[in-house]
């Protein structure tokens, strides 16, 4: 296996935020940012919890970071050695993403000689509450050394603090810090138990928000002194059990278990590419991230837009999950995909409440969905750089396409797994109620024969409040069609459940409504040039280049959209919109139309969203333009490997990992380059590999069977 | 008669812009700003032409200022004496608005003694092309004096220069400057002929854009030296003849004619109030302005929102005319009212073009209407103070209520004059096509039974793109109802013309459409508290005071509306909106409902438009709250008498006279306080005078008869 290693071999403090994302480890229950052991909140340290939210005061509601049980530093002859304060002699930070291990090695030059620390840690993939760390110190001279390690409850927050109460405690060799949130009184407990393989004076030091253990010893030259820590995070919201007492566990045992778990994951998910190491590396790095954040063995949980890399975007679940991530899980570990959808089923009440808030029927899923489907987005989601005022944006109220994405995700799951049981477990209601929501958006002019949808924000968020967004209308039609089809399936498969459904919705009337809507809705056709207008009036907007629009910025952090942003009244768009529609409904359009639209829209796209490049890449694949697709694929696959992603929307920090981009890269690789698609219930492979790719092989789960795909040049083979 | 004099008795250069408006004279063909004779473009000098427009480059299209034939100054012993440069010893500027005369007297102290100039001038009310001026100099010491007087073609422009070619000329005693506009090659000619009543050396001095006559003489102490000037303005667009050669006319003869003309005007228009000199003065001052700008003896011309005080608001005609000004003319000189409406009839093609531009049927009248109904408003009508960028506003595209105002004006004319002939002369088409326009706005949700109108800007411009604005929907219904009623009238009165109309519109289908629309449109009812919500969701907006909103301004010139203005997401409104609707349809609502809505909306109104106070005042009158109405009435009547009106919208200058406010004051006085209304084709008078008003009397033209109204206390009498 090619080395699956990300490494940085010198210290650069400007990279601290980026490295926090790039070197992330996680196990779906939490993510641990790739910060160093001695860091604290100033350096965006976080053990970011999945699905635990809190609101502090009037600020945005966001996910919660646990007390950090990894906080560790070294004192030598009374002087503390820590980054970034003390310049190192040498420094290496490494992510072994084959094994899910974070490593670092740092040397400092002291008056008397060189000291070295090495540390390895991991978020256990076999026991979801556990983190393990092995920390080693040595010096090339005799010295008085002290390793300080413990739990730091003074955590980094964007809109915190969330812990209104913090309790520290010690019990035998186990220390603990319990933070309790203000809004819902949720407790988040970090415990640690640290042991040394050498003789040391041990003391415990309990602060208001911290508890540390000090290991003091005289270090002999050249001898290694290692401590091992087992830490555990739990919350009062846990729906699964804690595995064992941490003082009974050993680092080496946990490490072996953990690596075995990763081996199992890679067995199904690894993609091998011959002839393009860089692509193989980036693609598998993307897959690594998707695995770090997958809610394995959890109930009804989904994935935040920035994964588990922090509180950006409020730790909320976006349409990203169903559009860009779920495909990977459907075809590697379908039970994870079901967990993601179960989250939508479980949170339908939140979507119903949101629909009701806007006077709509049915279910309107949140743009930023938190627990229970609570809409985390405020009406003021961007801060104006010129006035420092919150700007009234329409992400929350007008991105109606989110509900359709949920239905689209359900259908991908059903088609990919053949598992219709989800319909009987709540998905049928989701589909019908999403259709009801779209129905209540349908408008007809007094003297026109078709339904329109007005005043929406499509995927391209730079143009707010537009009419008949081609994407949104098409997705609404998809939902109507799907609801009709699935009601028939439901009736055939679950005759015993049909009465309850009929009592609830009135199926005859519902079907009539769906038929009328599906037939009546306005679907925009390509114009004389073959181009589908993104929305009513788009072609009348100023037609200038992305660079021209960028050159009009007065402030680099200025928001491009809204009513007056530099892009708002031009044809420059943020991300794939018509292109997304074409990729998703490729069978409705000729390759010629797809190519013409790619050629029109791609140069007008800023790719200001990580959801953009992969969609265009996929569209290019569908038109046979593999070489056009390739750089866009690489951009997607390398979203977290390359420094300098978009980190600001107005004055709001939006950095973090980009799982949608990573999921999108997987889709391009599998559905685009490898040309995997479904035909009459069977997988087919019509590959069109990039020029350098000699071969490509991977496994794929489809309808309960694990298939092997082997592609050599233009020849694809599917076996099992 | 009470002295109708506006006077300023000291010189304050900060007042120059305001005085330009306050001391304005005019005759409907042009307005002459109340600037001093020695001023030029720096001091906003203007002879502002009615209905002549030009566009220079990419700037806004605006009305054109003629070469200024009044430019005059004095040189004594080689030194020029002129304001504002040379501080005067004394200074008086006066408007005699009874006689339409502008006067000034200024003294300067020189080394050798005091010099004095006096000047009187007027815009001839009897001969619309003419201006006359008498200019007198004297000194209390012997000196060498030189009066320089001529035509200054270097005019003030906001978005100029408009004259791409300027020709100067002299012919006998007549000098001329001809400016030719760039866009449409319109020539504007100013001529002057100046004579002296004393011996002087006369020379002529022709510059590139100017031509001056110099009168040089030795002045004896105490002796007055007077020159008299007759000036003439003509344009290549004139539709009436020039009256006589200016070198054959005398100042005294023109002055006598002019005063007689004003006497005739005042005979019909003066309003006498006993017990409140201030109100009587302000009200008649308002009437003066309405007379200065009335297009008497002109064909199909209307009035700009800032009258003839300059190029602000592009010299364009707004709904102000039909809503706030036309009432005065209908009831004093109805032929002027007809001229105003003829402008709308003549410009229906412009309104058709605008409707077509937005994919609508029928006629959509311009928000800023220039010649031919051309829409003068751009999509970017405000400049952002923070970025200096043009802001995308929706004055142009979404103020659908303008078409209804035109129909409302037609109906006020027909009801007030009994003259249905206008229907046969084009007004019927206007009404039907405005109804067609509203028809094409009607939207119905798939499962709701009524029509809605979405995405509009109502009278309150601070809230853009709202749904079901109560005012707009009610006005649309009014247009549908009116069209139905007037089609019946038309059929009864012009049976010979009905076939042509039927061929054009298909009357049966049109009537069915009108009925369906009038019955189907959603009209918002008062809620449980008796309040009519201004638009969908208005009550959910932040409910804060006008002062709070004002306190949030970061820049005093900042625009309150648009997407992010300080008022945009609050309940603070710019001007009467629901209040306007209630005033206009008062018979539909109880006094209780009107009062409750007044009490709700008035405190939330910034009165940022001169159209606001009078509407609230009228509403207060209709609920019997005369004392609440009074200060709002005075605010309206004194709009141009009080310094400090709103002069900026973003970075755009919006100062000038406020004829809508003045017309509104007249409406309040006559329909509010005097309680004049129409009942079964007769005038009735149910007065409710403000406390101090002992009596009120005025004449009123109604259906061809001049009535006298005499009110004593609570008793009103109408006689003829």
mmCIF file of N, CA, C and O in Angstrom, chain A residues 29 49-55 61-67 162-167 177-189 233-238 301 371:
data_model
loop_
_atom_site.group_PDB
_atom_site.id
_atom_site.type_symbol
_atom_site.label_atom_id
_atom_site.label_comp_id
_atom_site.label_asym_id
_atom_site.label_seq_id
_atom_site.Cartn_x
_atom_site.Cartn_y
_atom_site.Cartn_z
ATOM 1 N N UNK A 29 -18.048 9.785 16.641
ATOM 2 C CA UNK A 29 -18.636 10.268 17.890
ATOM 3 C C UNK A 29 -18.049 11.629 18.242
ATOM 4 O O UNK A 29 -18.728 12.510 18.735
ATOM 5 N N UNK A 49 -17.884 17.419 19.436
ATOM 6 C CA UNK A 49 -18.859 16.357 19.660
ATOM 7 C C UNK A 49 -19.922 16.333 18.547
ATOM 8 O O UNK A 49 -20.454 17.362 18.168
ATOM 9 N N UNK A 50 -20.255 15.124 18.117
ATOM 10 C CA UNK A 50 -21.301 14.974 17.087
ATOM 11 C C UNK A 50 -22.681 15.124 17.721
ATOM 12 O O UNK A 50 -23.002 14.445 18.692
ATOM 13 N N UNK A 51 -23.465 16.029 17.192
ATOM 14 C CA UNK A 51 -24.882 16.087 17.542
ATOM 15 C C UNK A 51 -25.220 16.661 18.904
ATOM 16 O O UNK A 51 -26.353 16.546 19.354
ATOM 17 N N UNK A 52 -24.253 17.275 19.563
ATOM 18 C CA UNK A 52 -24.525 17.919 20.852
ATOM 19 C C UNK A 52 -24.469 19.423 20.615
ATOM 20 O O UNK A 52 -23.434 19.949 20.173
ATOM 21 N N UNK A 53 -25.551 20.122 20.901
ATOM 22 C CA UNK A 53 -25.621 21.546 20.587
ATOM 23 C C UNK A 53 -25.977 22.366 21.818
ATOM 24 O O UNK A 53 -26.602 21.879 22.761
ATOM 25 N N UNK A 54 -25.609 23.619 21.747
ATOM 26 C CA UNK A 54 -25.965 24.538 22.836
ATOM 27 C C UNK A 54 -26.002 25.961 22.289
ATOM 28 O O UNK A 54 -25.281 26.301 21.352
ATOM 29 N N UNK A 55 -26.859 26.727 22.908
ATOM 30 C CA UNK A 55 -26.900 28.145 22.557
ATOM 31 C C UNK A 55 -26.536 28.965 23.791
ATOM 32 O O UNK A 55 -27.136 28.809 24.853
ATOM 33 N N UNK A 61 -26.564 29.161 17.862
ATOM 34 C CA UNK A 61 -26.514 27.831 18.427
ATOM 35 C C UNK A 61 -25.447 27.046 17.665
ATOM 36 O O UNK A 61 -25.350 27.126 16.450
ATOM 37 N N UNK A 62 -24.673 26.240 18.365
ATOM 38 C CA UNK A 62 -23.603 25.522 17.675
ATOM 39 C C UNK A 62 -23.274 24.237 18.415
ATOM 40 O O UNK A 62 -23.764 23.998 19.519
ATOM 41 N N UNK A 63 -22.436 23.440 17.779
ATOM 42 C CA UNK A 63 -22.037 22.192 18.419
ATOM 43 C C UNK A 63 -21.082 22.493 19.570
ATOM 44 O O UNK A 63 -20.515 23.571 19.656
ATOM 45 N N UNK A 64 -20.935 21.498 20.435
ATOM 46 C CA UNK A 64 -20.189 21.697 21.675
ATOM 47 C C UNK A 64 -18.849 20.965 21.593
ATOM 48 O O UNK A 64 -18.767 19.871 21.048
ATOM 49 N N UNK A 65 -17.821 21.605 22.101
ATOM 50 C CA UNK A 65 -16.519 20.948 22.232
ATOM 51 C C UNK A 65 -16.359 20.406 23.644
ATOM 52 O O UNK A 65 -16.663 21.095 24.628
ATOM 53 N N UNK A 66 -15.893 19.183 23.733
ATOM 54 C CA UNK A 66 -15.703 18.539 25.041
ATOM 55 C C UNK A 66 -14.465 19.109 25.737
ATOM 56 O O UNK A 66 -13.558 19.623 25.080
ATOM 57 N N UNK A 67 -14.415 18.988 27.050
ATOM 58 C CA UNK A 67 -13.144 19.261 27.738
ATOM 59 C C UNK A 67 -12.053 18.404 27.090
ATOM 60 O O UNK A 67 -12.290 17.234 26.767
ATOM 61 N N UNK A 162 -20.178 27.541 26.367
ATOM 62 C CA UNK A 162 -21.355 26.690 26.476
ATOM 63 C C UNK A 162 -21.475 26.016 27.826
ATOM 64 O O UNK A 162 -22.559 25.615 28.212
ATOM 65 N N UNK A 163 -20.346 25.880 28.484
ATOM 66 C CA UNK A 163 -20.414 25.220 29.795
ATOM 67 C C UNK A 163 -20.667 26.275 30.861
ATOM 68 O O UNK A 163 -19.794 27.097 31.168
ATOM 69 N N UNK A 164 -21.869 26.245 31.394
ATOM 70 C CA UNK A 164 -22.185 27.217 32.446
ATOM 71 C C UNK A 164 -21.696 26.704 33.796
ATOM 72 O O UNK A 164 -21.571 27.455 34.750
ATOM 73 N N UNK A 165 -21.443 25.417 33.840
ATOM 74 C CA UNK A 165 -20.932 24.824 35.072
ATOM 75 C C UNK A 165 -19.823 23.859 34.670
ATOM 76 O O UNK A 165 -19.984 23.108 33.705
ATOM 77 N N UNK A 166 -18.716 23.895 35.379
ATOM 78 C CA UNK A 166 -17.629 22.942 35.120
ATOM 79 C C UNK A 166 -17.199 22.352 36.454
ATOM 80 O O UNK A 166 -16.879 23.079 37.387
ATOM 81 N N UNK A 167 -17.243 21.014 36.522
ATOM 82 C CA UNK A 167 -16.822 20.337 37.748
ATOM 83 C C UNK A 167 -15.569 19.525 37.464
ATOM 84 O O UNK A 167 -15.515 18.814 36.462
ATOM 85 N N UNK A 177 -13.279 16.022 34.148
ATOM 86 C CA UNK A 177 -13.852 17.366 34.057
ATOM 87 C C UNK A 177 -15.217 17.201 33.406
ATOM 88 O O UNK A 177 -15.340 16.594 32.332
ATOM 89 N N UNK A 178 -16.231 17.726 34.076
ATOM 90 C CA UNK A 178 -17.593 17.636 33.546
ATOM 91 C C UNK A 178 -18.085 19.047 33.238
ATOM 92 O O UNK A 178 -18.145 19.900 34.130
ATOM 93 N N UNK A 179 -18.397 19.283 31.972
ATOM 94 C CA UNK A 179 -18.984 20.565 31.594
ATOM 95 C C UNK A 179 -20.482 20.393 31.422
ATOM 96 O O UNK A 179 -20.927 19.380 30.876
ATOM 97 N N UNK A 180 -21.248 21.374 31.889
ATOM 98 C CA UNK A 180 -22.702 21.294 31.734
ATOM 99 C C UNK A 180 -23.172 22.505 30.930
ATOM 100 O O UNK A 180 -22.833 23.651 31.246
ATOM 101 N N UNK A 181 -23.942 22.216 29.871
ATOM 102 C CA UNK A 181 -24.363 23.304 28.979
ATOM 103 C C UNK A 181 -25.516 24.095 29.589
ATOM 104 O O UNK A 181 -26.279 23.577 30.417
ATOM 105 N N UNK A 182 -25.636 25.328 29.136
ATOM 106 C CA UNK A 182 -26.613 26.238 29.727
ATOM 107 C C UNK A 182 -28.021 26.033 29.194
ATOM 108 O O UNK A 182 -29.001 26.083 29.945
ATOM 109 N N UNK A 183 -28.123 25.795 27.911
ATOM 110 C CA UNK A 183 -29.460 25.771 27.306
ATOM 111 C C UNK A 183 -30.258 24.550 27.715
ATOM 112 O O UNK A 183 -31.424 24.664 28.082
ATOM 113 N N UNK A 184 -29.621 23.389 27.636
ATOM 114 C CA UNK A 184 -30.376 22.155 27.853
ATOM 115 C C UNK A 184 -29.793 21.279 28.944
ATOM 116 O O UNK A 184 -30.179 20.117 29.066
ATOM 117 N N UNK A 185 -28.851 21.826 29.688
ATOM 118 C CA UNK A 185 -28.324 21.096 30.843
ATOM 119 C C UNK A 185 -27.724 19.745 30.445
ATOM 120 O O UNK A 185 -27.934 18.736 31.110
ATOM 121 N N UNK A 186 -27.022 19.732 29.333
ATOM 122 C CA UNK A 186 -26.362 18.508 28.875
ATOM 123 C C UNK A 186 -24.981 18.450 29.497
ATOM 124 O O UNK A 186 -24.243 19.439 29.470
ATOM 125 N N UNK A 187 -24.620 17.301 30.064
ATOM 126 C CA UNK A 187 -23.269 17.200 30.615
ATOM 127 C C UNK A 187 -22.352 16.472 29.637
ATOM 128 O O UNK A 187 -22.757 15.513 28.976
ATOM 129 N N UNK A 188 -21.149 16.981 29.531
ATOM 130 C CA UNK A 188 -20.120 16.372 28.685
ATOM 131 C C UNK A 188 -18.932 16.080 29.603
ATOM 132 O O UNK A 188 -18.364 16.990 30.191
ATOM 133 N N UNK A 189 -18.619 14.802 29.729
ATOM 134 C CA UNK A 189 -17.617 14.379 30.703
ATOM 135 C C UNK A 189 -16.358 13.865 30.002
ATOM 136 O O UNK A 189 -16.439 13.011 29.123
ATOM 137 N N UNK A 233 -14.664 10.126 26.630
ATOM 138 C CA UNK A 233 -15.643 11.214 26.566
ATOM 139 C C UNK A 233 -17.025 10.595 26.578
ATOM 140 O O UNK A 233 -17.305 9.679 25.789
ATOM 141 N N UNK A 234 -17.877 11.104 27.424
ATOM 142 C CA UNK A 234 -19.275 10.667 27.418
ATOM 143 C C UNK A 234 -20.156 11.904 27.563
ATOM 144 O O UNK A 234 -19.686 12.960 27.983
ATOM 145 N N UNK A 235 -21.412 11.723 27.198
ATOM 146 C CA UNK A 235 -22.344 12.838 27.419
ATOM 147 C C UNK A 235 -23.637 12.277 27.983
ATOM 148 O O UNK A 235 -23.905 11.065 27.867
ATOM 149 N N UNK A 236 -24.408 13.123 28.559
ATOM 150 C CA UNK A 236 -25.697 12.691 29.119
ATOM 151 C C UNK A 236 -26.695 12.348 28.012
ATOM 152 O O UNK A 236 -27.780 11.860 28.285
ATOM 153 N N UNK A 237 -26.326 12.590 26.764
ATOM 154 C CA UNK A 237 -27.205 12.264 25.633
ATOM 155 C C UNK A 237 -26.846 10.939 24.977
ATOM 156 O O UNK A 237 -27.451 10.576 23.972
ATOM 157 N N UNK A 238 -25.860 10.252 25.503
ATOM 158 C CA UNK A 238 -25.394 9.036 24.835
ATOM 159 C C UNK A 238 -26.502 8.006 24.677
ATOM 160 O O UNK A 238 -27.290 7.789 25.586
ATOM 161 N N UNK A 301 -28.141 9.649 13.550
ATOM 162 C CA UNK A 301 -27.243 10.800 13.557
ATOM 163 C C UNK A 301 -26.805 11.092 12.123
ATOM 164 O O UNK A 301 -26.709 10.205 11.299
ATOM 165 N N UNK A 371 -30.048 19.178 16.393
ATOM 166 C CA UNK A 371 -30.788 18.029 16.933
ATOM 167 C C UNK A 371 -32.287 18.300 16.867
ATOM 168 O O UNK A 371 -32.743 19.418 17.051
#
